Tab-separated table of C-alpha atoms and ligand atoms in Angstrom:
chain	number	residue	atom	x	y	z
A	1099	UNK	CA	33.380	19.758	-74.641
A	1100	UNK	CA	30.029	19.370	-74.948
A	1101	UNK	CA	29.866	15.643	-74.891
A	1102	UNK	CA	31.944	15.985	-71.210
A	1103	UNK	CA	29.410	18.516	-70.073
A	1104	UNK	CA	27.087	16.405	-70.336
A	1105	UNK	CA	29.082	12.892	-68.912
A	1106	UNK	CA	30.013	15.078	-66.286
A	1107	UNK	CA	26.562	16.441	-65.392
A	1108	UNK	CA	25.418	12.495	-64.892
A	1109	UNK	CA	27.800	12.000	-63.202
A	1110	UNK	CA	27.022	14.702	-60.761
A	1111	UNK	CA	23.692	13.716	-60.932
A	1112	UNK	CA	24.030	10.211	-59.404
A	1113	UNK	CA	25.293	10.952	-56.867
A	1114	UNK	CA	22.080	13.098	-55.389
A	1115	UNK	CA	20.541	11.788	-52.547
A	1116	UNK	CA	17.953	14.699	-51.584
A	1117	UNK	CA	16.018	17.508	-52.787
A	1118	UNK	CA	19.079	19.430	-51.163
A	1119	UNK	CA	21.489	17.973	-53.120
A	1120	UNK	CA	19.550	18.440	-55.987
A	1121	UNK	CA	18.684	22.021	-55.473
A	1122	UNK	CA	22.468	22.971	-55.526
A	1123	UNK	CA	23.157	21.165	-58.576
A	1124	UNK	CA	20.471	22.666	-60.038
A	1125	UNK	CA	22.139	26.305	-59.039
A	1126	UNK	CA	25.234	24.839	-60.108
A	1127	UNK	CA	23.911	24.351	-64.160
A	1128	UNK	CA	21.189	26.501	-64.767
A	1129	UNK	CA	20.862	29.180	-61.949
A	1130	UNK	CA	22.333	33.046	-62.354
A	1131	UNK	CA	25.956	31.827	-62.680
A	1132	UNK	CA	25.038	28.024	-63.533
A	1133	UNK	CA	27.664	26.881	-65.894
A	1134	UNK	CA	24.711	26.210	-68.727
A	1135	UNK	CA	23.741	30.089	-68.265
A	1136	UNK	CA	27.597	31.048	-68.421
A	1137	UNK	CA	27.520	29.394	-71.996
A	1138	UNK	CA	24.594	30.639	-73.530
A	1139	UNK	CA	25.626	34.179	-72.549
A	1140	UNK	CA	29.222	33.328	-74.120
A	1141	UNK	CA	27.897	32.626	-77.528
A	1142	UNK	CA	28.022	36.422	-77.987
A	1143	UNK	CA	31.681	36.281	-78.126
A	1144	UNK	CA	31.607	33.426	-80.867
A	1145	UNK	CA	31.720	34.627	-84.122
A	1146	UNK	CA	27.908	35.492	-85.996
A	1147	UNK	CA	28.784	32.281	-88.396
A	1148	UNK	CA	29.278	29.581	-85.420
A	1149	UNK	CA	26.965	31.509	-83.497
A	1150	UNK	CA	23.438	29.375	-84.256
A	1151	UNK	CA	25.084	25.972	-84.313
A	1152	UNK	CA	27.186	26.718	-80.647
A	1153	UNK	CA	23.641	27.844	-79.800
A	1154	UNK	CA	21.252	25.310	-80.881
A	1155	UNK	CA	24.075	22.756	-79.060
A	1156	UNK	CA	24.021	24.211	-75.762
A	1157	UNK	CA	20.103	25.280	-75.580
A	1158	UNK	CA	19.730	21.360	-76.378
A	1159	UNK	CA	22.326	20.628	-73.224
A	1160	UNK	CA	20.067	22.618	-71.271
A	1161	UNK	CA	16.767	20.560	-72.452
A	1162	UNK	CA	18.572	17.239	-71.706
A	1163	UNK	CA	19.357	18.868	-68.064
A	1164	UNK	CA	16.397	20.268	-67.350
A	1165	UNK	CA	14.674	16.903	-68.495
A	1166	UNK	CA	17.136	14.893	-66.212
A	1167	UNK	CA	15.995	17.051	-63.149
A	1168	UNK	CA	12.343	16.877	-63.242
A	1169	UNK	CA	12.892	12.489	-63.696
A	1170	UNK	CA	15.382	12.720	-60.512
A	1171	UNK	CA	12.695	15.561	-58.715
A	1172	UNK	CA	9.908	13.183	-59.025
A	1173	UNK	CA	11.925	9.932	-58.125
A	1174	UNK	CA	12.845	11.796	-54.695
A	1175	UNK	CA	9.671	12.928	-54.326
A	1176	UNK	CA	8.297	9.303	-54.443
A	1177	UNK	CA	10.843	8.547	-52.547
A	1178	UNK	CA	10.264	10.761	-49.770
A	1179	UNK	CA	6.180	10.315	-49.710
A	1180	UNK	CA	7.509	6.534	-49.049
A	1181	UNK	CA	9.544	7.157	-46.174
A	1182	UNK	CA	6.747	9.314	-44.673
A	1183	UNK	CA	4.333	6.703	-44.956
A	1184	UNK	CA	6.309	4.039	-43.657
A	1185	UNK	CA	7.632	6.385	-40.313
A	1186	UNK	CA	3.776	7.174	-39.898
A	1187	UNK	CA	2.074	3.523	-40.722
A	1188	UNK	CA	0.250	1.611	-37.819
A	1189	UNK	CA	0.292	-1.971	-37.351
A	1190	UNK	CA	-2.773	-3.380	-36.973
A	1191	UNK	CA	-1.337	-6.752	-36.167
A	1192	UNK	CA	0.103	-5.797	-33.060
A	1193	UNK	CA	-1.504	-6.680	-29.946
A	1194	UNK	CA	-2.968	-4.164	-28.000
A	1195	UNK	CA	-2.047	-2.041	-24.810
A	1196	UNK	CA	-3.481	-3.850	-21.654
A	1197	UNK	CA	-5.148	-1.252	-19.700
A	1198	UNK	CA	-6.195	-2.864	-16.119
A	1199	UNK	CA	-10.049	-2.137	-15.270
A	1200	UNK	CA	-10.479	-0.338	-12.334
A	1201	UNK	CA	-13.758	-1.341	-9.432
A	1202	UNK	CA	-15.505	0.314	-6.696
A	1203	UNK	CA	-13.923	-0.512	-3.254
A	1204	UNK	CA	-16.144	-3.003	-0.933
A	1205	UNK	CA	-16.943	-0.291	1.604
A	1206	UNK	CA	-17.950	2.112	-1.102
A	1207	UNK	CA	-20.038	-0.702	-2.944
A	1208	UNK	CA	-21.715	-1.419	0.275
A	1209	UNK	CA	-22.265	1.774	0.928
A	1210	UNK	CA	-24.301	2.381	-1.988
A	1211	UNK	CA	-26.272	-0.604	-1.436
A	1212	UNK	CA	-27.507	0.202	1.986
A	1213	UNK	CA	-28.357	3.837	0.840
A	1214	UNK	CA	-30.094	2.386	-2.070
A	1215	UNK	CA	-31.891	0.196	-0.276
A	1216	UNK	CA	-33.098	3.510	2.156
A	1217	UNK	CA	-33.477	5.538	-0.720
A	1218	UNK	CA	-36.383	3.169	-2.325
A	1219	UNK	CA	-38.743	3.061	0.884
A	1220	UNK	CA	-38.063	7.266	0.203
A	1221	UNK	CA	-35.803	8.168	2.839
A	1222	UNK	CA	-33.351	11.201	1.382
A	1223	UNK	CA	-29.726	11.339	1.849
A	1224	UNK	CA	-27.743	13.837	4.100
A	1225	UNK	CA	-24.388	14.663	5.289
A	1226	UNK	CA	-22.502	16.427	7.658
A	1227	UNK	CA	-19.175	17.829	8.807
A	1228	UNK	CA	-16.234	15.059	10.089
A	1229	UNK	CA	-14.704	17.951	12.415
A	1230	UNK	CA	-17.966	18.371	14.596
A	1231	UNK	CA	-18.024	20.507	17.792
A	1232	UNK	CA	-18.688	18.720	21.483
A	1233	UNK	CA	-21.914	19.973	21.445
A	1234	UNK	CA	-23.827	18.193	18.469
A	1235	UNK	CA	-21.272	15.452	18.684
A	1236	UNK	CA	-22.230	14.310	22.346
A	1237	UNK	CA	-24.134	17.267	24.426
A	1238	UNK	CA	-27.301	17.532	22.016
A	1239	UNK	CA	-27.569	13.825	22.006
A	1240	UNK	CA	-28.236	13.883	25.450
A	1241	UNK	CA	-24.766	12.297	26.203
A	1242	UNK	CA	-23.390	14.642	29.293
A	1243	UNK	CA	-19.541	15.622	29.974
A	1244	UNK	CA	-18.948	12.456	32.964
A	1245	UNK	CA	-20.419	9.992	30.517
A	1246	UNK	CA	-18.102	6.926	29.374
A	1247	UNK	CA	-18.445	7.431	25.549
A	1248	UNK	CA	-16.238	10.981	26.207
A	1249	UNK	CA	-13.582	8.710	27.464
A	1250	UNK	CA	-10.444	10.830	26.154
A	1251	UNK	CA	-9.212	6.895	25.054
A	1252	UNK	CA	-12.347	6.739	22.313
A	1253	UNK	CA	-12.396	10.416	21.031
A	1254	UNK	CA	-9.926	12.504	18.864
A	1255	UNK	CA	-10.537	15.450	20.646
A	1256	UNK	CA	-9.130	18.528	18.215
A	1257	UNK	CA	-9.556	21.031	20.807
A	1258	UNK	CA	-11.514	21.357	24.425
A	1259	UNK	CA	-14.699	22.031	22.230
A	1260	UNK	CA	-13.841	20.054	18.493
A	1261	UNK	CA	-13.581	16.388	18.092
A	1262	UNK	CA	-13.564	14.031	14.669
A	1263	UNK	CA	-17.291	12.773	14.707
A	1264	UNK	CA	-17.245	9.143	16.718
A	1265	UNK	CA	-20.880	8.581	14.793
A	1266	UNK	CA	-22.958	9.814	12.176
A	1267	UNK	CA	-25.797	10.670	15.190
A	1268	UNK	CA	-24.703	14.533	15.331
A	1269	UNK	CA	-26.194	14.907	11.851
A	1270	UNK	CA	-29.826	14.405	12.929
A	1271	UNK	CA	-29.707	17.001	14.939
A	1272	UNK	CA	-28.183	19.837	12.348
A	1273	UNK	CA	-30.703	18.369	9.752
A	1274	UNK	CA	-33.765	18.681	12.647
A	1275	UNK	CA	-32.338	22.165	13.477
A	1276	UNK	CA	-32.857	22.833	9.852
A	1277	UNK	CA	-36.613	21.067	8.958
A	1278	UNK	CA	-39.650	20.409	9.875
A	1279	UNK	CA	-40.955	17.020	10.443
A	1280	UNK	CA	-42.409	14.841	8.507
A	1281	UNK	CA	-38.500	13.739	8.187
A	1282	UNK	CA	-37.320	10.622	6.732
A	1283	UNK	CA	-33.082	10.967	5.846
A	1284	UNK	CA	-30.170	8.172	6.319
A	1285	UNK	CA	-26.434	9.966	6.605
A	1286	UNK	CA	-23.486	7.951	5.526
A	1287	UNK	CA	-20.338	8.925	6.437
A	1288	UNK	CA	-16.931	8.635	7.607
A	1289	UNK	CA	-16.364	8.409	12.036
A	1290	UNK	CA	-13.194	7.986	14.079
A	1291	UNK	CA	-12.410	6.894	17.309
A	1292	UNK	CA	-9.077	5.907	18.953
A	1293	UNK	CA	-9.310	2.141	18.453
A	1294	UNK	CA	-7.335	-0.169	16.583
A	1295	UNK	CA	-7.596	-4.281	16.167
A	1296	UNK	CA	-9.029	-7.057	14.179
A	1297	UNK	CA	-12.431	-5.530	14.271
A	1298	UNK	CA	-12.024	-1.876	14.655
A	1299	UNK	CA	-9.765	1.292	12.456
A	1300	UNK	CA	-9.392	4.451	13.659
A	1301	UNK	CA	-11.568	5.520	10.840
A	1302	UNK	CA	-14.598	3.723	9.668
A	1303	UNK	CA	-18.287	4.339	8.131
A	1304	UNK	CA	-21.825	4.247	9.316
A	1305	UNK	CA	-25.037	5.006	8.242
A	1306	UNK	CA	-27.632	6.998	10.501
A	1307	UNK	CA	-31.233	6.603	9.894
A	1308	UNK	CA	-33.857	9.096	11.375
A	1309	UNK	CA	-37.836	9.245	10.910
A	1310	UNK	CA	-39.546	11.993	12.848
A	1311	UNK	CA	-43.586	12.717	11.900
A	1312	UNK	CA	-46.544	12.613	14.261
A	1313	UNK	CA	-47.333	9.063	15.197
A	1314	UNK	CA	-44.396	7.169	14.747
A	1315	UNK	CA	-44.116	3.725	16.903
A	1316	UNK	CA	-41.596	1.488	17.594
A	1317	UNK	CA	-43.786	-0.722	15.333
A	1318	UNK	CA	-42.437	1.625	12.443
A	1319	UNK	CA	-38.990	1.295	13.742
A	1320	UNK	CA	-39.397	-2.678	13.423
A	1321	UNK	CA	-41.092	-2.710	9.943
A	1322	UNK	CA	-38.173	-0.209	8.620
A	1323	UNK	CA	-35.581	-2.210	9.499
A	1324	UNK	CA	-37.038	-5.593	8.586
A	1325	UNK	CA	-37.696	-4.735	5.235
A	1326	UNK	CA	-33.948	-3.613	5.225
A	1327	UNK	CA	-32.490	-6.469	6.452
A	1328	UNK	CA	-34.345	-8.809	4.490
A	1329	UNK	CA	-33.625	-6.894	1.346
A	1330	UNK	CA	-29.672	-7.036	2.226
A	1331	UNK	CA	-29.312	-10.618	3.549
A	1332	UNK	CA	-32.063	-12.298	2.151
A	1333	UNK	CA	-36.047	-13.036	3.313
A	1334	UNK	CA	-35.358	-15.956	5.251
A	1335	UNK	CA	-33.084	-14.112	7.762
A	1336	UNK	CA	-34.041	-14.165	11.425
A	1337	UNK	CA	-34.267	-10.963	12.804
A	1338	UNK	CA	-34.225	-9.619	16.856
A	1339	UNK	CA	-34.624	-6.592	18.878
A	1340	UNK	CA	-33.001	-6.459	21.764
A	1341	UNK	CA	-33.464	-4.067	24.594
A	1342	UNK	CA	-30.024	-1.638	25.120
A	1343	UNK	CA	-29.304	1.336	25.829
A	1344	UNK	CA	-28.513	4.491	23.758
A	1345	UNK	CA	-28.425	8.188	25.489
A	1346	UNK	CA	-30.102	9.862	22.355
A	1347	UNK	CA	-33.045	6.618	22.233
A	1348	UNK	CA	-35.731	5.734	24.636
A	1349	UNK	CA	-36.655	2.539	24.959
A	1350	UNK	CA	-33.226	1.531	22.748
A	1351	UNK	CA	-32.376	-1.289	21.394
A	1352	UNK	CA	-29.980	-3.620	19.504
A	1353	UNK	CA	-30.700	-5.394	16.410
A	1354	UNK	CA	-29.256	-8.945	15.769
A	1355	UNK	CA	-29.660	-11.137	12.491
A	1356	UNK	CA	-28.996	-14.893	12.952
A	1357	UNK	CA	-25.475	-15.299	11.892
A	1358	UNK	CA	-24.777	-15.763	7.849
A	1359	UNK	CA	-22.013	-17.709	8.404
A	1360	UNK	CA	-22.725	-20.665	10.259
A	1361	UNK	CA	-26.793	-20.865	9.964
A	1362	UNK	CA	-27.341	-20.725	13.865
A	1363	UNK	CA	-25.641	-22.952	14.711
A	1364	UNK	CA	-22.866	-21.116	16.219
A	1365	UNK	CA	-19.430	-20.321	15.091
A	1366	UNK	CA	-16.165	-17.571	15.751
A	1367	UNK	CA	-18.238	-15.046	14.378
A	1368	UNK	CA	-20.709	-14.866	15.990
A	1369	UNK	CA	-19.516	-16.199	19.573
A	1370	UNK	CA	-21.309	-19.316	19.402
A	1371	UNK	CA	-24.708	-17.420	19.903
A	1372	UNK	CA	-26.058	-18.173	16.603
A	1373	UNK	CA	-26.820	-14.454	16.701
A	1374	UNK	CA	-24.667	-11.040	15.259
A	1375	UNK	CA	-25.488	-8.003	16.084
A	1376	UNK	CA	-26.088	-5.753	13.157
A	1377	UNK	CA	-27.259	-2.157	14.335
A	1378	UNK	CA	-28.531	0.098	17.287
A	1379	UNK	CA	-32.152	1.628	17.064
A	1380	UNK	CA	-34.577	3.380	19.388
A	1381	UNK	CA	-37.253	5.873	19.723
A	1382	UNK	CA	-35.804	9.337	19.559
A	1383	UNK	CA	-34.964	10.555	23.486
A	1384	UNK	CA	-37.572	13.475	23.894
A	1385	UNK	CA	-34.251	15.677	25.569
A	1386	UNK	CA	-32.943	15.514	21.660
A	1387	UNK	CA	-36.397	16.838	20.282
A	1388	UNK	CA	-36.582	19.413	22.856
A	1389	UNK	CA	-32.553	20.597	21.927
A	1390	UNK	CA	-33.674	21.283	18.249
A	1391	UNK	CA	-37.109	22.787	19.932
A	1392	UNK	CA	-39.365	20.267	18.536
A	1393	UNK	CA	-43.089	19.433	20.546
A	1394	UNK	CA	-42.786	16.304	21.958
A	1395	UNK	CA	-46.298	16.360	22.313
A	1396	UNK	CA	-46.642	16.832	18.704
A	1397	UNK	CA	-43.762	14.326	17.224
A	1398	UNK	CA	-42.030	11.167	17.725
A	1399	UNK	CA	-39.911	9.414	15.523
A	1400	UNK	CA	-36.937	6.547	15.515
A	1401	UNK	CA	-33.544	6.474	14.942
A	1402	UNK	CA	-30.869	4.330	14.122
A	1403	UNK	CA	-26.903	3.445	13.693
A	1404	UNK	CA	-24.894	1.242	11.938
A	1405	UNK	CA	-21.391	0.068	11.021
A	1406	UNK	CA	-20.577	-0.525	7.268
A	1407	UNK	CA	-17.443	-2.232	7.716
A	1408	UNK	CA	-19.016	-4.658	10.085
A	1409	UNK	CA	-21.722	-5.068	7.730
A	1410	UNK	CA	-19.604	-5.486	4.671
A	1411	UNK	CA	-17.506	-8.659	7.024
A	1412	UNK	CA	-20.287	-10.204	7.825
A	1413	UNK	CA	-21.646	-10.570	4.588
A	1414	UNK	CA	-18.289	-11.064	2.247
A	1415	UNK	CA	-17.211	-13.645	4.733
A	1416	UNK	CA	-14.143	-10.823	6.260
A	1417	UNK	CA	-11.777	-11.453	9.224
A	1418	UNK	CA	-9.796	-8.714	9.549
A	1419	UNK	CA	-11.193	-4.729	9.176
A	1420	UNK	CA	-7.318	-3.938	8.249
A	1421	UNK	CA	-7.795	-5.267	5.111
A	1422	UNK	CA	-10.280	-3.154	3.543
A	1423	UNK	CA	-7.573	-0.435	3.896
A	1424	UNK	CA	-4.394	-1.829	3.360
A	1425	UNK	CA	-5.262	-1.623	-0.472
A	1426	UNK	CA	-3.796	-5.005	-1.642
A	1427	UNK	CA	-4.668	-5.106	-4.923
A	1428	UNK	CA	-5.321	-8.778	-4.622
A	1429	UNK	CA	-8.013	-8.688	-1.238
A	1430	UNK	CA	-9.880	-5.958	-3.439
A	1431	UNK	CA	-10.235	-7.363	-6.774
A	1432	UNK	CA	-12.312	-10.057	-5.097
A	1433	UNK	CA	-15.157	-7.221	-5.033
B	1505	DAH	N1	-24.466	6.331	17.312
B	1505	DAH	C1	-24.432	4.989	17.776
B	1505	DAH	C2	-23.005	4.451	17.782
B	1505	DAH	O1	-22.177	4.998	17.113
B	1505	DAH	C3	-25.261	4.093	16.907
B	1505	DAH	C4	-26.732	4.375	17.059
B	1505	DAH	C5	-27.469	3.668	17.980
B	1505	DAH	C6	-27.329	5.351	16.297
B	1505	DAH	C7	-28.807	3.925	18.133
B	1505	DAH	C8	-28.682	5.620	16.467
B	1505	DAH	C9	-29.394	4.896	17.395
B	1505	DAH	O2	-29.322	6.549	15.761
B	1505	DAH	O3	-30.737	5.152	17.535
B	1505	DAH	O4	-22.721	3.509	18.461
């Protein structure tokens, strides 16, 4: 009986695949009602002479069991540590996850060029609000309610008395409403107007200069910007002032750089002059000092405007404004 106890325990005992399975057999043989315990508590019914053999037979049953389970136990516990190991490894072989590398858009990279640029001859930065009322937008700059640049065609008027800023100008005026001279700030920043082609979005950047202290000349004006353009497109570049004409500027004028892409000589881009024009620029109109209540007897200063996109076109070599916004990954990896 005992020899099949013991054939039949194997038996059981191969065929355990877990700790689970294990566990119950384990109940089965030695726990409350095991079938080893059932035995040893039996020998009380076998008679006192039979009584230590039966005894020292069945206690060694249970030694050979208990022995068996701790050799299975640790085999599944190997087992198991294996499995874990294997469902957790990493391979370093494998090739790695591409992860694309992003860059800073052309308008934003030009952008911080031009401000840097500013920023070393000491001019500070400022901004202002895209949703600007009539008055700082056009009345403060001296540009009246008949004149053409309120055109209901340019300007996305919100209300009678709100539009979306058409230039960065309207931001001199808050920051002179604000501060004293001696003043020296550029203002980049996003302007609208209703106006859509090859050259021109509906939304584009600029970047407003101002310089307002006592004794300013137009000779300042000319040395600012000169030192600007040749840090941007080079030393060599031929610069002109034009005279023009700007409400919020007296004298005004335009500033033209002989044209990067053909040398001169003329080409598309720049008409066949030889010449692009780059930015506006004047002295600031005394009716805009006297609006933010500064002496004109006292101050002068100059101002200035200009186009980022057009900037960025001209010097990247650009056709088409549309494309800086059209976000095809393959115009704007170029950058
Ligand atoms: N605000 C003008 C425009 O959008 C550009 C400009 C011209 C700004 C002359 C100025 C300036 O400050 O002096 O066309």
């Amino acid at each position: 009986m005992t020899k099949d106890l013991k054939r039949v325990f194997l038996e059981e005992l191969r065929s355990v695949k877990s700790m689970t399975d294990l566990s119950h057999l384990r109940v089965k043989y030695l726990g409350r009602k095991g079938i080893i315990t059932l035995e040893l508590r039996s020998l009380s019914s076998i008679s006192p002479a039979d009584r230590p053999a039966a005894g020292k037979k069945i206690t060694s049953i249970k030694q050979f069991i208990e022995a068996e389970f701790a050799v299975v136990e640790s085999i599944l516990k190997r087992e198991e540590l294996q499995r874990e190991l294997q469902a957790n490894c990493i391979d370093v072989t494998l090739s790695g996850k591409f992860v694309p590398f992003g860059r800073q858009h052309p308008i934003s990279r030009m952008l911080s060029e031009i401000t840097d640029i500013f920023v070393t001859m000491g001019f500070g930065i400022e901004e202002g609000p895209e949703v600007e009322s009539d008055y700082y937008n056009f009345e403060s700059l001296n540009i009246p309610k008949d004149h053409p640049a309120r055109d209901m065609q340019d300007t996305f008027y919100i209300n009678d008395d709100m539009v979306l800023r058409t230039h960065t100008s309207p931001v001199q005026v808050r920051v002179m409403e604000k501060a004293r001279p001696p003043l020296m700030i550029i203002v980049p920043g996003k302007v609208y107007r209703r106006d859509a082609d090859i050259t021109h979005t509906p939304m584009f950047h600029q970047i407003e200069g101002l310089m307002v202290d006592r004794g300013i000349t137009f000779s300042n004006l000319k040395g600012v910007l000169e030192a600007f353009l040749y840090h941007l497109f080079g030393p060599d570049t031929p610069v002109r002032f034009r005279p023009s004409f700007f409400p919020f500027t007296e004298p005004s004028a335009e500033v033209d750089i002989g044209c990067i892409l053909c040398g001169g000589d003329g080409c598309n881009v720049c008409k066949g002059s030889g010449w692009v024009e780059i930015l506006g620029a004047g002295m600031v109109n005394p009716v805009v000092f006297e609006n933010v209540g500064y002496d004109t007897e006292e101050f002068s200063g100059f101002a200035f405007g200009m186009g980022v996109e057009r900037i960025a076109m001209l010097k990247y070599s650009i056709d088409d404004i549309r494309l800086f916004f059209e976000n095809d990954i393959r115009f704007l990896r170029q950058f």
